[in-house]
mmCIF file of C-alpha atoms and ligand atoms in Angstrom:
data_model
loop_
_atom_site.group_PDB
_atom_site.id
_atom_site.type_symbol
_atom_site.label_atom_id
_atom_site.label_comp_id
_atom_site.label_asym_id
_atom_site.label_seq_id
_atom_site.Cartn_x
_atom_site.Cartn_y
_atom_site.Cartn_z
ATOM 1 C CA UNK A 1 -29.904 21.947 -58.021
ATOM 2 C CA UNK A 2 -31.383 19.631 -55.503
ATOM 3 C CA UNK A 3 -30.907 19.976 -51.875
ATOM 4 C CA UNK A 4 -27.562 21.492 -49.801
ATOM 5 C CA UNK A 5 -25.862 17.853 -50.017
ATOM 6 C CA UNK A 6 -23.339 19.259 -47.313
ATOM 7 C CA UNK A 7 -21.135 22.408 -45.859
ATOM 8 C CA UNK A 8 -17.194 22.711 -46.075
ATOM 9 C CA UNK A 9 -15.738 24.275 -42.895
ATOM 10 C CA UNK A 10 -11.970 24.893 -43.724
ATOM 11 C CA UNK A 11 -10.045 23.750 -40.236
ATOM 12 C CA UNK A 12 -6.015 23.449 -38.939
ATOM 13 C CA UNK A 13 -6.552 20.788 -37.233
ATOM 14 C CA UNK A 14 -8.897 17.996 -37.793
ATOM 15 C CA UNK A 15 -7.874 16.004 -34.216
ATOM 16 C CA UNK A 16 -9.122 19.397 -32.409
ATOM 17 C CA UNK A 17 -12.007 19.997 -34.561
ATOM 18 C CA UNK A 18 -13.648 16.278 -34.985
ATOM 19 C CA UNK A 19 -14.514 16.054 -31.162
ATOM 20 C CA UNK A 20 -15.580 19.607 -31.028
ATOM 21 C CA UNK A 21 -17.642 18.962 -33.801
ATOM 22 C CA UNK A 22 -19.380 15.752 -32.253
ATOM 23 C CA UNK A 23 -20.331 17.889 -29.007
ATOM 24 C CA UNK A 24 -22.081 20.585 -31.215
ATOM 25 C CA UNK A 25 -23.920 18.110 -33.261
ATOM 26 C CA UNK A 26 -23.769 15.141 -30.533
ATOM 27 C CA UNK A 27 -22.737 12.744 -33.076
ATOM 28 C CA UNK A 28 -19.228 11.326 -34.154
ATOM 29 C CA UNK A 29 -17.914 12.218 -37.226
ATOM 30 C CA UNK A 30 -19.068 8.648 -39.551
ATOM 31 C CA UNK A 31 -16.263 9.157 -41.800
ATOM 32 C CA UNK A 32 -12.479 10.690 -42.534
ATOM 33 C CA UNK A 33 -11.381 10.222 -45.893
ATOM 34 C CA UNK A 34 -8.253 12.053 -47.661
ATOM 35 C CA UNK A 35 -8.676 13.563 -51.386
ATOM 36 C CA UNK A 36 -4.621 13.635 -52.465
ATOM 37 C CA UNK A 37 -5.886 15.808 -56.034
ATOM 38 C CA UNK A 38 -7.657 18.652 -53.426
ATOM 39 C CA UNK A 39 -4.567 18.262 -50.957
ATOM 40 C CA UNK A 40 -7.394 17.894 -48.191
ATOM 41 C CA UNK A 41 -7.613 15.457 -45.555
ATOM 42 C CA UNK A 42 -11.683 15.607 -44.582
ATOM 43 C CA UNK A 43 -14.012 14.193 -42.063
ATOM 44 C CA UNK A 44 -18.073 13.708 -42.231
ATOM 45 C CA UNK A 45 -20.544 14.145 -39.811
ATOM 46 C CA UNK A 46 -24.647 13.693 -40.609
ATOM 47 C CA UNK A 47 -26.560 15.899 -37.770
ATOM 48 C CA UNK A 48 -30.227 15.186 -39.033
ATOM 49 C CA UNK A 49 -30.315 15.463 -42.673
ATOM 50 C CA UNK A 50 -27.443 18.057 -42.524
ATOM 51 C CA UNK A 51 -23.773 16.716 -43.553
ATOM 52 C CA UNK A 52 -20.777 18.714 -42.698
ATOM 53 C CA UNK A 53 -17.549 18.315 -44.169
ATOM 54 C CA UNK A 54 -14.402 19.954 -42.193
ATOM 55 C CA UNK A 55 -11.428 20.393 -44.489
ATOM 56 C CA UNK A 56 -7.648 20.045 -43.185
ATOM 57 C CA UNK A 57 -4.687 20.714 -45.705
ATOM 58 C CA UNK A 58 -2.358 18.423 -46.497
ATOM 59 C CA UNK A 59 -0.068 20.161 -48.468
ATOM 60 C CA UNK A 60 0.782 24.419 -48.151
ATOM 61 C CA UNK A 61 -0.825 24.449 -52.013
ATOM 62 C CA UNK A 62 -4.035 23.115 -51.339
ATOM 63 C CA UNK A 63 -6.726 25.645 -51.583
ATOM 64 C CA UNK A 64 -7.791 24.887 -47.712
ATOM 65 C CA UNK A 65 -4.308 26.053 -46.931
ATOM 66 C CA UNK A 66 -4.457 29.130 -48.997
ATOM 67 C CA UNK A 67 -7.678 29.823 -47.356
ATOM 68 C CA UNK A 68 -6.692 29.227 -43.932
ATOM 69 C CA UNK A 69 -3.375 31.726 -44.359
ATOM 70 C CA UNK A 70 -6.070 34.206 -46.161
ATOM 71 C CA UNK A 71 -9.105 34.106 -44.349
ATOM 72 C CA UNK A 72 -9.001 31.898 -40.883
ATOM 73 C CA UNK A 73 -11.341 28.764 -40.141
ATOM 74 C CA UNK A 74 -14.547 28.831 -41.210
ATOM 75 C CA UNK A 75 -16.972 28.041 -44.028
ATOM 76 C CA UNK A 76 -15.421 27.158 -47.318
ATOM 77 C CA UNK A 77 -18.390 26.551 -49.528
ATOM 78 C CA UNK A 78 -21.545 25.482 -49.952
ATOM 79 C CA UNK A 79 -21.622 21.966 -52.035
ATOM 80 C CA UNK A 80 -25.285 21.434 -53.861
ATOM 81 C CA UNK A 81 -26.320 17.790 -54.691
ATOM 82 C CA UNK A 82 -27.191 17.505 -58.486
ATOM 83 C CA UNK A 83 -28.369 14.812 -60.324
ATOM 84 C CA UNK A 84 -26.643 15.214 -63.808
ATOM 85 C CA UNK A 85 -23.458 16.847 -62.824
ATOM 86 C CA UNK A 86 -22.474 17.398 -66.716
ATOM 87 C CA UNK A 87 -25.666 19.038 -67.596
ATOM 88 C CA UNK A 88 -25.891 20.981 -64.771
ATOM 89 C CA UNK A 89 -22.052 22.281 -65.659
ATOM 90 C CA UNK A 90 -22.981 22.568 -69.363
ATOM 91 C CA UNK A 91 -25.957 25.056 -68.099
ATOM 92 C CA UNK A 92 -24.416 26.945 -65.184
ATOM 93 C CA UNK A 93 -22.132 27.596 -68.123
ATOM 94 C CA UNK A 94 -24.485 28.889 -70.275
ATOM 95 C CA UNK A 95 -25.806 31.281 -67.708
ATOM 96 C CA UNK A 96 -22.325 32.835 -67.195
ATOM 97 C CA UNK A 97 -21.152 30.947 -64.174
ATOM 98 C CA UNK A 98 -17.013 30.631 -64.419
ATOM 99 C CA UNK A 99 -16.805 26.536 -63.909
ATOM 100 C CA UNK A 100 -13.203 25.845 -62.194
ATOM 101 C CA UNK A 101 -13.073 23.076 -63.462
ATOM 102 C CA UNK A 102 -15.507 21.839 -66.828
ATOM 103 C CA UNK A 103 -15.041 18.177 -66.424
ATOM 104 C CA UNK A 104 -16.332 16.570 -63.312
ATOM 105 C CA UNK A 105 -13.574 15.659 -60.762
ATOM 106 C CA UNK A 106 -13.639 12.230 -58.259
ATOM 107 C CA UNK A 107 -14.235 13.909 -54.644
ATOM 108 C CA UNK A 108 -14.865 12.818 -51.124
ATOM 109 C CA UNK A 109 -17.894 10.415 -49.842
ATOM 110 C CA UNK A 110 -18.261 8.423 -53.090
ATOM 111 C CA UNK A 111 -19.281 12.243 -55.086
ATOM 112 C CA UNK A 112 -18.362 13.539 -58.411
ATOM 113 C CA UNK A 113 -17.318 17.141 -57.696
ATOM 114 C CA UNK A 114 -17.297 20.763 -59.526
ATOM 115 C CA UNK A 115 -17.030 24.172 -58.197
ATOM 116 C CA UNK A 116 -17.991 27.786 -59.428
ATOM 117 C CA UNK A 117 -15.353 30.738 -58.886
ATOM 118 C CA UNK A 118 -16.888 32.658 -56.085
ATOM 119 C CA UNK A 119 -16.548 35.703 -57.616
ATOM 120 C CA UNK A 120 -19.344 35.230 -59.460
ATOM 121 C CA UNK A 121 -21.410 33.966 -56.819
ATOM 122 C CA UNK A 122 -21.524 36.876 -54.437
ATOM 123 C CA UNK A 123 -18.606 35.468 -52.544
ATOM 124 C CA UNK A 124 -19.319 31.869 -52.126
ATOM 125 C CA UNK A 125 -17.356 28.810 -53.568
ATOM 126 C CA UNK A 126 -20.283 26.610 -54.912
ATOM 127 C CA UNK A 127 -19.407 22.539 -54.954
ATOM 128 C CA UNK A 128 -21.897 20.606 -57.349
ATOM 129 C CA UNK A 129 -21.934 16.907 -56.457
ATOM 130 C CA UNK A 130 -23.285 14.403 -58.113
ATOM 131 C CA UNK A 131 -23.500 10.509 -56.391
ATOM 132 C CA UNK A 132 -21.285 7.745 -57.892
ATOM 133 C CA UNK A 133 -23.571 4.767 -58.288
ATOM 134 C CA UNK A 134 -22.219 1.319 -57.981
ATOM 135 C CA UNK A 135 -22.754 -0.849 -60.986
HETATM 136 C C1 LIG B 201 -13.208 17.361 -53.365
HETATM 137 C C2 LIG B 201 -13.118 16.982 -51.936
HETATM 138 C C3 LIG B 201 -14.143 17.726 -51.099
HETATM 139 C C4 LIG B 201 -15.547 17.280 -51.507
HETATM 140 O O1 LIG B 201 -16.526 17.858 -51.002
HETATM 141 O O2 LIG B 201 -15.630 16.271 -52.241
HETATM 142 C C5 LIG B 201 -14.015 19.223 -51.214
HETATM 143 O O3 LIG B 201 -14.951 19.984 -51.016
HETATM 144 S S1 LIG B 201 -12.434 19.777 -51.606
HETATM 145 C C6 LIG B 201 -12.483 21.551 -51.268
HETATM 146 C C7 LIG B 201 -11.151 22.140 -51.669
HETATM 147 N N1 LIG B 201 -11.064 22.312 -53.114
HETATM 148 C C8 LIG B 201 -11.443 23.489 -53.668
HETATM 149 O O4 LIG B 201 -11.791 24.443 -53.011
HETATM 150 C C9 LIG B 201 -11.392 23.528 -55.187
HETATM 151 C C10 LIG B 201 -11.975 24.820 -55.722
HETATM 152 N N2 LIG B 201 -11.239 25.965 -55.230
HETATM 153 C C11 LIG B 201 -10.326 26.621 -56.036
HETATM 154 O O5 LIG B 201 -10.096 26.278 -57.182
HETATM 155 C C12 LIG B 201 -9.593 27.798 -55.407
HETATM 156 O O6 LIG B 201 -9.638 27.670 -53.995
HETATM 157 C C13 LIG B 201 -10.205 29.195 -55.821
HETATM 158 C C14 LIG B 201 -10.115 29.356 -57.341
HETATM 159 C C15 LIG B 201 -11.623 29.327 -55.341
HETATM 160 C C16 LIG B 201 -9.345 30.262 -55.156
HETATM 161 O O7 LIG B 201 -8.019 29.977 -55.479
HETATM 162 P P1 LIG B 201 -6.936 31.150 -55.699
HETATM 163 O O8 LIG B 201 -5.603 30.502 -55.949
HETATM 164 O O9 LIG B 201 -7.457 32.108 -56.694
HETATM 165 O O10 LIG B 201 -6.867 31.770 -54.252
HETATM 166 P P2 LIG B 201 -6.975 33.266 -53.834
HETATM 167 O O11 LIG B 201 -6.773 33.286 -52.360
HETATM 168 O O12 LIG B 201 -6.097 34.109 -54.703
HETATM 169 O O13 LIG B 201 -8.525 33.601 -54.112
HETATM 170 C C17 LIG B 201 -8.963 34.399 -55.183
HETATM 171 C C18 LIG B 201 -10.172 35.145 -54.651
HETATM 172 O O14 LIG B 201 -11.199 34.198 -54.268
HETATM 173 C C19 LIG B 201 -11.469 34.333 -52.873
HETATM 174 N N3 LIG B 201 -11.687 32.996 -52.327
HETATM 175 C C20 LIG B 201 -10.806 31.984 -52.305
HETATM 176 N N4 LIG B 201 -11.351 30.900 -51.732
HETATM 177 C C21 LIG B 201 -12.609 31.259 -51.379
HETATM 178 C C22 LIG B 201 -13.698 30.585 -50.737
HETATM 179 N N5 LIG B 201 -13.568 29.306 -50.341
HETATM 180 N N6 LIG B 201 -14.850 31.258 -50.528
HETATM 181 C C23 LIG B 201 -14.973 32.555 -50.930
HETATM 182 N N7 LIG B 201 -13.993 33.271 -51.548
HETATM 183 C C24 LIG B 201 -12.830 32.605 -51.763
HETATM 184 C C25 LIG B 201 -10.259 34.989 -52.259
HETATM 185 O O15 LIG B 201 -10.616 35.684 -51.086
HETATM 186 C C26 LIG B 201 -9.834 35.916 -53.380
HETATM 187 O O16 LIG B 201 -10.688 37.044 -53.383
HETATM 188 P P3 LIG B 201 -10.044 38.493 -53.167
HETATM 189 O O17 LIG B 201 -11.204 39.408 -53.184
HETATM 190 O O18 LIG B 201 -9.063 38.679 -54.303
HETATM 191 O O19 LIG B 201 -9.335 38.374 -51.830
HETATM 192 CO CO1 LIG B 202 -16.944 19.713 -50.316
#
């Protein structure tokens, strides 16, 4: 695991929450991208070296919406940059980590995406993310 590469906030409304967002941080969001597979529409802000990524659902069965209905607004999970995102699966795995999904899925900002159950992490969904490179 390398650094935090960025923190989900699960929101209802992304045209309420992006200019709220750029007062606290005092920087516009630099990107808004939807991810049809996760049923999220997302936006991106970089405060510093610190990305944030705030979550709307676009469908009731995305797992923002479940949250939302469950839990509220608020922090959805911590995402971890890795380098080798199959290797890193193959040895979470190994230490007993449940993997929600074993092979890597495309996700937002150009990333190659997995996540841990978060019952097995004290209570926090963990997103690996590994950087598509170009060529
Ligand atoms: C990929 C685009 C973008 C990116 O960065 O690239 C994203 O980050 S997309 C983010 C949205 N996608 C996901 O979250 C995918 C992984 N999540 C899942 O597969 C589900 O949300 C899962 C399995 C974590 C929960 O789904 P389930 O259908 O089981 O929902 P329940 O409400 O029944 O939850 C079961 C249990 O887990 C607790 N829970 C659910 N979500 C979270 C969470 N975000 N953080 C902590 N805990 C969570 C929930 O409270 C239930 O616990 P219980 O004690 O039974 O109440
Ligand atoms: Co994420």
């Amino acid at each position: 695991m390398e650094k935090i590469e960025h923190i989900g906030i699960a929101v209802k409304d992304l045209e309420a929450s992006n200019p709220l967002f750029a007062k606290l941080l005092g920087v516009p969001q630099y990107k808004m991208e939807e991810v049809a597979t996760e049923g999220v529409r997302t936006s991106f802000f970089m405060s510093g070296p610190n990305k944030i990524e705030l979550l709307e659902a676009t469908n009731p069965d995305s797992p923002i919406a479940k949250f939302l209905e469950k839990k509220g607004e608020g922090i959805h999970h911590v995402a971890f940059a890795v380098d080798d995102i199959v290797s890193e699966i193959a040895r979470l795995k190994q230490e007993g980590f449940q993997i929600l999904n074993e092979t890597p899925k495309k996700g937002a900002d150009n990333k190659l995406v997995a996540f841990l159950h978060p019952k097995g992490t004290n209570g926090v969904l963990v997103e690996l993310c590994q950087e598509i490179k170009e060529g």
